[in-house]
mmCIF file of C-alpha atoms in Angstrom:
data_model
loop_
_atom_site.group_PDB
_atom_site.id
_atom_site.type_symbol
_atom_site.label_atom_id
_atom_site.label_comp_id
_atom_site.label_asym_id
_atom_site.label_seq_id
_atom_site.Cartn_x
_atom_site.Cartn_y
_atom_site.Cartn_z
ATOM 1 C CA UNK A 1 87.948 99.668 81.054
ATOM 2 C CA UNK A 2 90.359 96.545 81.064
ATOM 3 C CA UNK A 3 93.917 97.670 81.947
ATOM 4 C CA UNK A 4 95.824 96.513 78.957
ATOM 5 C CA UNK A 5 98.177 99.431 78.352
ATOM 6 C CA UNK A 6 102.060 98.006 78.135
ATOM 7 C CA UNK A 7 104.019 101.074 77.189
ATOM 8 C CA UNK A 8 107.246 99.349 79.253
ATOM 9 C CA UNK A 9 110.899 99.607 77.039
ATOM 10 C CA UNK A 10 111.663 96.510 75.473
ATOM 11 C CA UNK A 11 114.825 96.180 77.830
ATOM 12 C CA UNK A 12 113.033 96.663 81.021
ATOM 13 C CA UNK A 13 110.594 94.075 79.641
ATOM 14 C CA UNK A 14 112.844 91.567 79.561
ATOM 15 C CA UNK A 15 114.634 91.709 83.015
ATOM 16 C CA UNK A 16 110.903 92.146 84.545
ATOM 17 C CA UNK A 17 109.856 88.992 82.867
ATOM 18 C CA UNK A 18 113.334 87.336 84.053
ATOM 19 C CA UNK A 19 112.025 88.277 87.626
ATOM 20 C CA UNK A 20 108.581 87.134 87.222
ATOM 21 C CA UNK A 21 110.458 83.747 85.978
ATOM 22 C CA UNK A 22 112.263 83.987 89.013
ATOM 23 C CA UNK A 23 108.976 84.443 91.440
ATOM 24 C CA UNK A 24 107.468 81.447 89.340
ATOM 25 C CA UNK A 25 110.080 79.008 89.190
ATOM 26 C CA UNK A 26 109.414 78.558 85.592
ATOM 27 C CA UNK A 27 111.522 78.537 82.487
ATOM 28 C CA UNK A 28 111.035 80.928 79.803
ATOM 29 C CA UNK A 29 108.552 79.602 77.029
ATOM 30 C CA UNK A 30 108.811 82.413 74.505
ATOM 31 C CA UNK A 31 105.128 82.761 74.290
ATOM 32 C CA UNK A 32 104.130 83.348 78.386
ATOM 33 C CA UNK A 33 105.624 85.234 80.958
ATOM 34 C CA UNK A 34 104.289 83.579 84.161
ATOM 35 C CA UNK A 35 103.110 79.886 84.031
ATOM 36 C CA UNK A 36 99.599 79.119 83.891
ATOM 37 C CA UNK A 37 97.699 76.892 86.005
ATOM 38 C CA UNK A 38 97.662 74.004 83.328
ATOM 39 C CA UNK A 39 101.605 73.693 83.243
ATOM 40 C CA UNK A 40 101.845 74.888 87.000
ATOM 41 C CA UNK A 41 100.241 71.431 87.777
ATOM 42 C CA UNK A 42 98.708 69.814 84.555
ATOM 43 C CA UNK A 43 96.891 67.194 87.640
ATOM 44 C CA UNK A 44 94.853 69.181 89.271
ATOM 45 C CA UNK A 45 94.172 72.098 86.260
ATOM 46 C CA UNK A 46 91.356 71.127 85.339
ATOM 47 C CA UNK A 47 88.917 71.424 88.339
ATOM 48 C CA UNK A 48 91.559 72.802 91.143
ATOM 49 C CA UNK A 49 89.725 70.410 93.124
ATOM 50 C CA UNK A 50 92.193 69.743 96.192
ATOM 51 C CA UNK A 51 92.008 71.668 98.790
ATOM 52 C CA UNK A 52 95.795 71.025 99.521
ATOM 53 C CA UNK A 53 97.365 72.858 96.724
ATOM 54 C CA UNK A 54 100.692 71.604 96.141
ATOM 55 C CA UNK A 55 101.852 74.535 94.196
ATOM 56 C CA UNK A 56 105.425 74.485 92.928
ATOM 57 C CA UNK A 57 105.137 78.302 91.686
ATOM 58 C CA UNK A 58 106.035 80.397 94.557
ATOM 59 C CA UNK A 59 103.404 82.868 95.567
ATOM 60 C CA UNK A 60 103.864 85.889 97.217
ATOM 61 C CA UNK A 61 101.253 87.226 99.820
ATOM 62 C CA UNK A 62 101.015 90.488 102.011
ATOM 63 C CA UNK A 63 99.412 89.816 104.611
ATOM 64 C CA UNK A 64 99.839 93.865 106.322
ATOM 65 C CA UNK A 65 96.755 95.234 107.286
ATOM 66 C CA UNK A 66 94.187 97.313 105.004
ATOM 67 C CA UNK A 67 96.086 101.123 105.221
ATOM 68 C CA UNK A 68 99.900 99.820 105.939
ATOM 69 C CA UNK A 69 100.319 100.300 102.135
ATOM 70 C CA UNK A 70 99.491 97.265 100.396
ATOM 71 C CA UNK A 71 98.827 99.298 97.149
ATOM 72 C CA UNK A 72 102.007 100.608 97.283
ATOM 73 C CA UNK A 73 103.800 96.877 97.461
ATOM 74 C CA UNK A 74 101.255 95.867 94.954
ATOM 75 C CA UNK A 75 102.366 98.694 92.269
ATOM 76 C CA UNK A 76 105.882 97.923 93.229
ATOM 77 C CA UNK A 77 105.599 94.172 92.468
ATOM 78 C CA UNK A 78 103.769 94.510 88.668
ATOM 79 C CA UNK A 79 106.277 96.581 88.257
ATOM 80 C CA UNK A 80 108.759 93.490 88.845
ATOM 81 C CA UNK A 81 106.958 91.999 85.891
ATOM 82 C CA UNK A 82 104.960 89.841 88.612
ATOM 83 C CA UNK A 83 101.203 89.408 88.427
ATOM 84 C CA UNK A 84 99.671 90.471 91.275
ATOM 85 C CA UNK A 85 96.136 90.297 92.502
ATOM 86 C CA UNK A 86 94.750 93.030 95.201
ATOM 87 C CA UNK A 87 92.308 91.332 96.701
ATOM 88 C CA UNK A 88 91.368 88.034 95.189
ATOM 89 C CA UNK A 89 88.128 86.117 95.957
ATOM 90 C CA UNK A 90 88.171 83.050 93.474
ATOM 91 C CA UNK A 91 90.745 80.301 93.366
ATOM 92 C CA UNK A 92 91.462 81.039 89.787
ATOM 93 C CA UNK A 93 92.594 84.546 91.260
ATOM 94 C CA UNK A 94 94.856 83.089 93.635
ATOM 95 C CA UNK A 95 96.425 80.723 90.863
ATOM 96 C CA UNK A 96 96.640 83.466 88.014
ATOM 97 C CA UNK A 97 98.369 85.745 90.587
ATOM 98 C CA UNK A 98 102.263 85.879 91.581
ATOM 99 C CA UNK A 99 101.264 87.831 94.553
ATOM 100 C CA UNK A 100 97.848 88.518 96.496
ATOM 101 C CA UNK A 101 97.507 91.376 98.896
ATOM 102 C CA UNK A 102 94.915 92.865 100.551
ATOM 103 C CA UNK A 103 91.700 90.342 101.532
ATOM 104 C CA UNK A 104 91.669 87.718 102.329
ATOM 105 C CA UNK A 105 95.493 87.597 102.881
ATOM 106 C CA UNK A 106 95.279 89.263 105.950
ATOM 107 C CA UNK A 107 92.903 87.282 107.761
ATOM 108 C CA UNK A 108 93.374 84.171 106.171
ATOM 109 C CA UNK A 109 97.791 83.346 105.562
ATOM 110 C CA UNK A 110 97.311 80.087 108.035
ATOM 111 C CA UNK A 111 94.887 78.876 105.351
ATOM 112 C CA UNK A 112 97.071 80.176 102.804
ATOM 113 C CA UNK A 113 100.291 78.678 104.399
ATOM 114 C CA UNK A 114 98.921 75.334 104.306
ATOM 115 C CA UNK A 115 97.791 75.525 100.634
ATOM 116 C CA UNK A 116 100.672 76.896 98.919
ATOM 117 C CA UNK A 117 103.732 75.638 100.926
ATOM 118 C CA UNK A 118 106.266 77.500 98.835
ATOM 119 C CA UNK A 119 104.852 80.982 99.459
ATOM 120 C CA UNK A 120 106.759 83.623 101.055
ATOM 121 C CA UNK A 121 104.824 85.806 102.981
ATOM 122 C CA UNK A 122 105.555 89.809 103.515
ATOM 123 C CA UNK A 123 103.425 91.573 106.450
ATOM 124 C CA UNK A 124 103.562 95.411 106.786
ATOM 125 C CA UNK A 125 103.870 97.434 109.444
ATOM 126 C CA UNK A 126 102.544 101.274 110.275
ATOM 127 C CA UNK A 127 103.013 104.066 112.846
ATOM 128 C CA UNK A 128 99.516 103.351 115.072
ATOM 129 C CA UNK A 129 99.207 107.366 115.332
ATOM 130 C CA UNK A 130 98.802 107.231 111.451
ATOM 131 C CA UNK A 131 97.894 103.789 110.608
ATOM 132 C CA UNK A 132 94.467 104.063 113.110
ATOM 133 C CA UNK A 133 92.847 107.767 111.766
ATOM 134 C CA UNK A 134 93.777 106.198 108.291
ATOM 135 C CA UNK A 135 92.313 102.676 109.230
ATOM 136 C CA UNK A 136 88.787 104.984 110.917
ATOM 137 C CA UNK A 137 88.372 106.551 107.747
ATOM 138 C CA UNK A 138 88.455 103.843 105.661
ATOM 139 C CA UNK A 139 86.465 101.685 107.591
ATOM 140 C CA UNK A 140 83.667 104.057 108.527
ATOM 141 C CA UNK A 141 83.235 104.189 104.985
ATOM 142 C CA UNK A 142 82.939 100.731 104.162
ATOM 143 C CA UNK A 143 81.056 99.217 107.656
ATOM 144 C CA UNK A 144 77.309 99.869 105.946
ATOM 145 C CA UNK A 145 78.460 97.205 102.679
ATOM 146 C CA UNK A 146 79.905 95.033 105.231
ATOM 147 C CA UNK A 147 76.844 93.980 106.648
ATOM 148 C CA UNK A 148 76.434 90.223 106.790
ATOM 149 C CA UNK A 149 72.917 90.061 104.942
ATOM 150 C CA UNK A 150 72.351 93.158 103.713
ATOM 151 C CA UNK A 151 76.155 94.796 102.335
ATOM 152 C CA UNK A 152 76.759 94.796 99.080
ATOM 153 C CA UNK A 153 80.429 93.809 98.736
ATOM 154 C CA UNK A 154 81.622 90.714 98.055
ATOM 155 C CA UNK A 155 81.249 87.625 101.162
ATOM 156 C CA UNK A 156 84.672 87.288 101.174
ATOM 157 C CA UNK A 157 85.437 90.835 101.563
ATOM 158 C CA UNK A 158 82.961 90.904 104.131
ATOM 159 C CA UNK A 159 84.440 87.923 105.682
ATOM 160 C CA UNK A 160 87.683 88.690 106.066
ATOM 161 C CA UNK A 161 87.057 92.143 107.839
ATOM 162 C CA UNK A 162 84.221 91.173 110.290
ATOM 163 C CA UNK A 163 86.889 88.488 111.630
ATOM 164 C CA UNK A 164 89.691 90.757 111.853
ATOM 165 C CA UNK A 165 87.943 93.648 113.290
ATOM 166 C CA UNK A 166 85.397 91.705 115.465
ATOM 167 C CA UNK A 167 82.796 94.259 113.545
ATOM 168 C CA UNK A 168 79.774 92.197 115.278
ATOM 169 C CA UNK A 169 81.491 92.553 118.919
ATOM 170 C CA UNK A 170 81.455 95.888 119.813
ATOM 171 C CA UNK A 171 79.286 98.578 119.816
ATOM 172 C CA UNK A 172 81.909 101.411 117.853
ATOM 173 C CA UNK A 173 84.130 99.645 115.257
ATOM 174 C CA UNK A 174 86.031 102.517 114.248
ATOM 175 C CA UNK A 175 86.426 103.144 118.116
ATOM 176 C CA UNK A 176 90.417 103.845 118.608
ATOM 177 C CA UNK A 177 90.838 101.939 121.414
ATOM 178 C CA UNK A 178 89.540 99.012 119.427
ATOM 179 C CA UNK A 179 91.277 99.183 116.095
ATOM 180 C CA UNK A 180 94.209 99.336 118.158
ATOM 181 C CA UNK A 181 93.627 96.123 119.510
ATOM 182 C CA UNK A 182 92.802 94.488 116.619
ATOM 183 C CA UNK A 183 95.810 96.038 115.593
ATOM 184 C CA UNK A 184 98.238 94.781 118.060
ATOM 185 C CA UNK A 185 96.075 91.283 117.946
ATOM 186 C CA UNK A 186 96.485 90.572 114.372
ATOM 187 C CA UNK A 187 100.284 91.830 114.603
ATOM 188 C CA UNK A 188 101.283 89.431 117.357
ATOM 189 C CA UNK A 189 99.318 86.636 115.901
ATOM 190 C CA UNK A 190 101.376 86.932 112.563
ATOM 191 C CA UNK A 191 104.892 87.420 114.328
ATOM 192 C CA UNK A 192 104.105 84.546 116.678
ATOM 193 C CA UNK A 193 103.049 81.774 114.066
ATOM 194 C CA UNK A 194 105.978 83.278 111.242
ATOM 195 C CA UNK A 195 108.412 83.122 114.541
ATOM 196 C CA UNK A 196 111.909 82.164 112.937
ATOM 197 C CA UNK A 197 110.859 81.117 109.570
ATOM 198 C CA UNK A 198 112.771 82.586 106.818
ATOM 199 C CA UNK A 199 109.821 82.766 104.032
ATOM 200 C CA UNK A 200 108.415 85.777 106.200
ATOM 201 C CA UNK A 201 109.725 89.611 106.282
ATOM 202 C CA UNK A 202 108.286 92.021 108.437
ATOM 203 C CA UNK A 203 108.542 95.739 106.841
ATOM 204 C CA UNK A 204 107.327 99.334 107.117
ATOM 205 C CA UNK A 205 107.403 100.864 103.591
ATOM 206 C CA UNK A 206 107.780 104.434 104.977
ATOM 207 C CA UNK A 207 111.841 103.478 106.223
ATOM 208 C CA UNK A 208 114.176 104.038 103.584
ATOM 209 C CA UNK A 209 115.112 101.035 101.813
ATOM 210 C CA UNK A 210 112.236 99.246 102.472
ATOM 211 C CA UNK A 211 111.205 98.108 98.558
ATOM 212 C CA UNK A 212 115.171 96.904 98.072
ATOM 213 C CA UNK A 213 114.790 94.625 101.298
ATOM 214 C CA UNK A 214 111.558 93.435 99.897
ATOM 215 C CA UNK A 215 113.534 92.771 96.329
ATOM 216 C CA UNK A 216 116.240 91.231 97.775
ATOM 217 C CA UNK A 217 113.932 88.838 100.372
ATOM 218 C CA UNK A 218 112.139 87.576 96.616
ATOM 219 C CA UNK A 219 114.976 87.014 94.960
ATOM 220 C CA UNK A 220 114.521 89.874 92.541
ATOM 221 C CA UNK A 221 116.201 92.746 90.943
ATOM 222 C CA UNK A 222 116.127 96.074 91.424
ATOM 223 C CA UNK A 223 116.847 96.985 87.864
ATOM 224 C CA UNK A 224 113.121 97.427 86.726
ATOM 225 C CA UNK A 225 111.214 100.662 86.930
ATOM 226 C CA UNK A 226 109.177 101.419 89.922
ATOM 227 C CA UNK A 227 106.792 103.728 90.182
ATOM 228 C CA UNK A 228 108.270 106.892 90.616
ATOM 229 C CA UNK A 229 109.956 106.273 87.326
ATOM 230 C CA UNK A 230 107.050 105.547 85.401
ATOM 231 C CA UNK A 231 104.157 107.941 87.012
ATOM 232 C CA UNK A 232 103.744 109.567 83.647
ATOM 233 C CA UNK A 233 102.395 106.284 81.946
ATOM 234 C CA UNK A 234 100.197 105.154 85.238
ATOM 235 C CA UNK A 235 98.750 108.469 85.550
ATOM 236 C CA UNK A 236 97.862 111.055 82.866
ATOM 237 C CA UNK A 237 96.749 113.851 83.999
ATOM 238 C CA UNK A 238 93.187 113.526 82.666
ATOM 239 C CA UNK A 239 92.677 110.268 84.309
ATOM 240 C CA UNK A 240 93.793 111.482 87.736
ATOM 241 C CA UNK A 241 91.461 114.431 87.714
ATOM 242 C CA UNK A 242 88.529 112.212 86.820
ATOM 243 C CA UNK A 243 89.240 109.361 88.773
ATOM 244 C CA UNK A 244 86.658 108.545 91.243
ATOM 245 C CA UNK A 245 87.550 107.201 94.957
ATOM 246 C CA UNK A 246 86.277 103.460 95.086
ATOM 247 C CA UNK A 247 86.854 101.235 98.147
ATOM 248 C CA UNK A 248 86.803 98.462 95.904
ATOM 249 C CA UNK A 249 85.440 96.534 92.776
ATOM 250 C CA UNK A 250 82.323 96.202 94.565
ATOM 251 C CA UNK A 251 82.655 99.654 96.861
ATOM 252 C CA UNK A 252 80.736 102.501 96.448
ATOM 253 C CA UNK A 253 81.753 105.548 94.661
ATOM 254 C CA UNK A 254 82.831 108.647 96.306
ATOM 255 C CA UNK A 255 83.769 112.198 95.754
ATOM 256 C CA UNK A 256 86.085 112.547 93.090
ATOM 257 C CA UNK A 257 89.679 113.333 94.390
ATOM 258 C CA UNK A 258 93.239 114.191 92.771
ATOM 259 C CA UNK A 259 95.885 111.122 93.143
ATOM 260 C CA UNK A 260 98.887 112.560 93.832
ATOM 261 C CA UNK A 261 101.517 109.732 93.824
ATOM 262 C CA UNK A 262 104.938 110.535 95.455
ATOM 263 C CA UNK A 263 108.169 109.052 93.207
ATOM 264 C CA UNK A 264 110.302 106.498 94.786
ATOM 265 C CA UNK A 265 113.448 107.605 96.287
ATOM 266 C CA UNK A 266 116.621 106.291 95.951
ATOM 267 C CA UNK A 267 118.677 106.685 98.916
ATOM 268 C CA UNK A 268 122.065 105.504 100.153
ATOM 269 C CA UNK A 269 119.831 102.966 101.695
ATOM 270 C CA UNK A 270 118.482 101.666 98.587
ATOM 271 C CA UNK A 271 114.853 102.018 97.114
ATOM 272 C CA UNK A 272 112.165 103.162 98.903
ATOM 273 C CA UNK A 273 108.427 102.793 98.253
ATOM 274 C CA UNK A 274 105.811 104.626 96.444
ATOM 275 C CA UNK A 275 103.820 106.378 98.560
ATOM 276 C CA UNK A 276 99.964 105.887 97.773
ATOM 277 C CA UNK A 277 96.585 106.321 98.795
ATOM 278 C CA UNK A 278 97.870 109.080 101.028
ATOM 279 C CA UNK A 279 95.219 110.875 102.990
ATOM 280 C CA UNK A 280 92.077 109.753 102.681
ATOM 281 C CA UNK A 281 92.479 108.521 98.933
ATOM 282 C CA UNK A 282 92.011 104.893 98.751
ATOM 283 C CA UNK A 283 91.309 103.808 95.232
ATOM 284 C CA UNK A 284 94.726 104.251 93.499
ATOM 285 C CA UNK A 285 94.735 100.272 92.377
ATOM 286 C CA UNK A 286 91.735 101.258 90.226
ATOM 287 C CA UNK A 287 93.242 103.583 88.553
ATOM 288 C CA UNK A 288 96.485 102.387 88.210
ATOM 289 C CA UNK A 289 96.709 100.777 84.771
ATOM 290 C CA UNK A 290 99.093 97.734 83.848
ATOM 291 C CA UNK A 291 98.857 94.338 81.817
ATOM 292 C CA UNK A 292 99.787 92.156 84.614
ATOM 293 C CA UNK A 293 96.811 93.094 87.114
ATOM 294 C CA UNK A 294 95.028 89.897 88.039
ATOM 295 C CA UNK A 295 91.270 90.489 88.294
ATOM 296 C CA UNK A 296 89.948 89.792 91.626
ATOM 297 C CA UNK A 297 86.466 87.924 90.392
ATOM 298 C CA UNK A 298 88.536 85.757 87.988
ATOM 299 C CA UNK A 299 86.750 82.715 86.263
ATOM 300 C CA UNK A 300 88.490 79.393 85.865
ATOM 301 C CA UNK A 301 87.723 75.547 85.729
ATOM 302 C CA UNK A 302 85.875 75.895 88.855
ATOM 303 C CA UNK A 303 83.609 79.445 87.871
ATOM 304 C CA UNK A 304 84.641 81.810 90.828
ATOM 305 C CA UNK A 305 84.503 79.106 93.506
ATOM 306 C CA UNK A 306 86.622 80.143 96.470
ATOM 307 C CA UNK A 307 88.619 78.036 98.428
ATOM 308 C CA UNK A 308 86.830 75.402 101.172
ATOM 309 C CA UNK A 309 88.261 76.051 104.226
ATOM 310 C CA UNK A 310 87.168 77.654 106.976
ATOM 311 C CA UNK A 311 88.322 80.273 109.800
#
């Protein structure tokens, strides 16, 4: 079912669509909130046909790892009024989108730092004692569908985890030791090519004030809702009793399971985070309904080409 619900107060609509203006570096039209790729960069709309994407719209990726709480900086941000995309495998995706989390961010921001050169990237940090059970869970669940030939979810999905987590390498993928390294790998890879730019944040949603440092690092307000104010609209109580886990658009189903979002906190330290896909939930995204989710399989000029490049 598309997620079209927009139940937002006319005020708050506003000042999110003045910070989705913001994110976009566009000027209010009256008729669109966020610029679309034809008056992004009227050139190149039509077939988004160079590689080198001189994008004037800033985009926003998180490049954290899967289970450092990407959903939760993905609610956050539509709540902003942005359009964001978890997970995006198509270029129309990644041009639709204000910000892109999730794969292939996280294996792939030096391609993405070289096609959009006025992004701002955000990578996420975790507690290894709970960011590698979390991380073992998820992935033993999805290492059958990430099989080169034979898995079933999408090649760039596939992709962008058998690089990060050297799946074909070792003999035990969700072995400890390992995810630990790929861990501490991908973590010193990111802070060592970001190393004293100011268009990167490092942040670990659990510390208190975490989602006002991220506001303030876009440019944004913090006078929208987030989503401890607006729980009630996201998730009736029917649909979170019925909603199934999913790994992804393309994952397999699972038991169903009750999603029990915690409300943000304001603290003398300013806003914190959403806390989601606690446990071993992972398929709040899914079932998270708002107008400004960016499909991840979106069809453009180009069908659902991806980009060129290479690893």
């Amino acid at each position: 079912m598309p997620d079209n619900a927009n139940n937002s107060p006319t005020s708050t609509h506003v000042q999110c669509t003045a910070n989705a203006q913001r994110i976009g570096n566009v000027q209010p039209t009256g008729n669109s909130q966020i610029a679309t790729p034809d008056t992004m960069h009227p050139a190149q709309s039509n077939a988004l046909s160079d590689e080198q994407i001189k994008v004037k719209k800033q985009k926003v990726f998180i490049i954290g790892l899967p289970r450092t709480g990407t959903t939760s900086v993905s609610v956050a941000l539509l709540e902003q009024g942005l359009k964001v995309a978890h997970m995006a495998f198509t270029k129309q995706a990644f041009m639709l989108a204000d910000a892109i989390s999730d794969v292939p961010c996280f294996s792939d921001y030096r391609q993405l730092d070289g096609l959009f050169p006025q992004a701002k990237f955000v990578y996420l940090e975790r507690d290894m004692a709970k960011w590698v059970p979390s991380m073992q869970m998820l992935l033993g669940k999805m290492l059958p569908h990430l099989e080169e030939k034979s898995g079933r979810f999408h090649p760039i999905m596939k992709r962008s985890f058998r690089h990060t987590f050297t799946i074909d390498k070792v003999a035990d993928p969700v072995d400890e030791a390992h995810l630990i390294a790929c861990y501490q790998r991908h973590q010193n890879e990111v802070l060592a090519y970001f190393h004293g730019r100011e268009d990167f944040i490092s942040l670990d949603i659990s510390h208190a004030g975490s989602l006002s440092r991220l506001l303030q690092f876009l440019g944004l307000t913090t006078d929208c809702p987030t989503l401890g104010q607006v729980t009630d609209r996201a998730f009736s109580v029917p649909q979170i009793k019925s909603a199934p886990n999913q790994i992804s658009q393309e994952g397999t189903s699972q038991e169903k399971a009750v999603v029990q979002p915690l409300p943000v906190n304001t603290s003398e330290h300013g806003l914190d985070f959403p806390k989601l896909n606690a446990g071993t939930h992972v398929a709040a995204w899914h079932e998270y309904k708002h107008p400004n989710k960016v499909n991840s399989n979106s069809a453009g000029p180009q069908s659902r080409k991806f980009f060129d490049y290479t690893l």
